[in-house]
């Protein structure tokens, strides 16, 4: 456990609690929520989640305070599945947390899901998009605010097909868990529309020489190249893509686009899906972005948005059901209450795998500009689905391997 | 800092011009509908007898919430980008003053005696009470997060302020300026309207796509009506002067819901223009004016036949409507 990081995180909480007291003088019933975030090398991811949780807690407590209730946050830093499981168990069993928030990656999400399952609590996943968590490893106590990989990939694919009318694609994926997952959901998406990739290339991690693959792509002449590569491989691929002079529409998923800015800005290209963007304006997104920036001095992005939404959802569930009773909370969340995530549409959990339905946003790099902060390097080009059925992206019910009764 | 300077500038301009906040003016002879156009920064004036446009009043940056004084002489328009509420002489169709109104004012209500404006302050999570005679804020009341719609009970004793992020209605007692109750309604509440006898109120919820029916005396929800239209985002709501019908602007589903208030059930959906938002009834309740934000027009509905009888061109982005008494 990283005590220094933990102290940094907790520092801001005192301020949050103080600000809330004046608005929650009548608070009587207190409900505990456990937050488990990574530290160490993944400190930044942990901070993003923690900041989102704090804003969500502020807002949930204003609402809860109006009805004589209060949410209390118990925050822990833990790295590695074993440590996360241990902390999660303690939060639920000893500290009596009714819900756990976290899941910065697949392993920690699985651990928190197990802790919640064993301790009769809820788990809200705010950072892990792996298909398995919504499929063979799903559990009734787990709700996924973070979008599934199928939603990230499907959002880009739907845009390429329906908006850009690009149908002949080459898939380039890493030979890794993430790459294989992206390859499968991308191929399944095309199959649902009676299509197949023009070519599928799986590459080992750490590949330095992309020329042979890029030459093959050049020879194929696809409409688009869709990449599902590990974050560490992407900058080298993007450099090679530019050097080779390829101009096919580039798109991808599986990484936070702002991480791409670590490479040469001139190499940035493609269309990438995100859960949230700090420049969104409509449906009071401007106000939410503004509240976050005022509070933390940084832009609101996907993981922070998911964390904000998770705590707000829990708070609303407690207020609307009038208690923290697990059975009641489960019934409420499964009844598809319309959640306002400032995305302009009611967001609801799917009943077959507990994935939150929501529109995604596609971003593309801006023209490079010296000295610009990395997070300002991308702009929103589309919302997907722009209208209609939110299940148009993501894995449909008929293909789900999730069985809550199993 | 920028906002503060701008707000002071507004007051200063009013003083330099030597205008008084309540200039005497002739009351209009017949009802006029005033439509705020948020993208063309003006107000369209429609003669409610002929349904013809008889004037356009430039008012300022991003006009949205709009209301008229009980004597029909003064029009108030919230200017979101100017942090002010424009006070317009209806007879002269000229701006008398711009009252500082906090950050990004969107919605407000005029008290039945015309002495006060109740304004929601979205950024500050408060409602402000402004004395219309002096233009000064006389009270600030904490409400829920992202306050939006404001409605005053017919007797002037209660003010409802919806809050979009906490899904609540704060009930403010206008004698003490205290919140006396908080009511949990549908997801993302937008507006509220009282029945003429003040016994009930109807509250729209945009994301929940519902209308909550409130027992005003008990501060309790007595019914929830689902707007069963694809993509519906209920926003504006008004109750007919005879109290028998409530009308709701459904936003993205491009229609208006008609509610039978005796039975509290939806009886009809009337197709109108694109993205109906604000609503207003003529004093006799015979005609309903609907601001269609995406088609830049106003649908006029005959409330007896419940049909659209006219479509009137407005400015760009019609947002709200109010009608002089």
XYZ file of C-alpha atoms in Angstrom, chain A residues 23 58-59 62-63 66-67 283-284 286-288 291 294 312 316 319-320 338-340 342 344-347, chain B residues 62 81 104 122-123 125 142-146 164-168 182-188 207-208 233:
52
model
C -25.526 21.763 3.187
C -19.893 16.260 -3.443
C -22.906 16.166 -5.708
C -25.869 17.592 -1.695
C -28.754 15.471 -2.932
C -31.597 17.195 1.304
C -33.190 13.924 2.382
C -26.746 19.033 -22.056
C -24.977 20.857 -19.232
C -20.200 22.575 -20.061
C -21.330 23.035 -16.456
C -20.016 19.614 -15.412
C -17.284 22.217 -11.975
C -12.771 24.572 -10.838
C -23.652 9.788 -8.264
C -29.250 8.442 -6.314
C -31.927 8.392 -1.983
C -34.548 6.956 -4.305
C -32.766 6.986 -16.298
C -29.401 8.400 -15.210
C -28.389 11.877 -16.297
C -24.863 15.065 -18.999
C -28.339 14.375 -23.245
C -29.977 10.994 -23.053
C -31.154 8.708 -20.276
C -28.362 6.249 -19.464
C -28.337 34.916 -25.678
C -24.052 35.826 -21.998
C -25.480 32.878 -16.939
C -27.103 27.751 -12.298
C -23.421 28.061 -11.414
C -26.676 26.638 -6.838
C -29.399 27.925 -1.533
C -31.172 25.283 -3.609
C -30.091 22.086 -5.401
C -27.291 21.742 -7.949
C -27.829 23.385 -11.354
C -31.257 19.488 -12.704
C -28.415 17.616 -11.042
C -30.074 16.799 -7.715
C -33.454 16.031 -9.358
C -35.221 18.190 -6.845
C -37.461 19.683 -1.012
C -39.293 17.366 -3.357
C -37.582 14.539 -5.254
C -38.885 14.404 -8.830
C -37.836 12.821 -12.141
C -34.328 12.869 -13.552
C -33.206 16.340 -14.643
C -33.984 12.792 -18.839
C -36.672 10.926 -16.906
C -37.382 15.500 -23.346
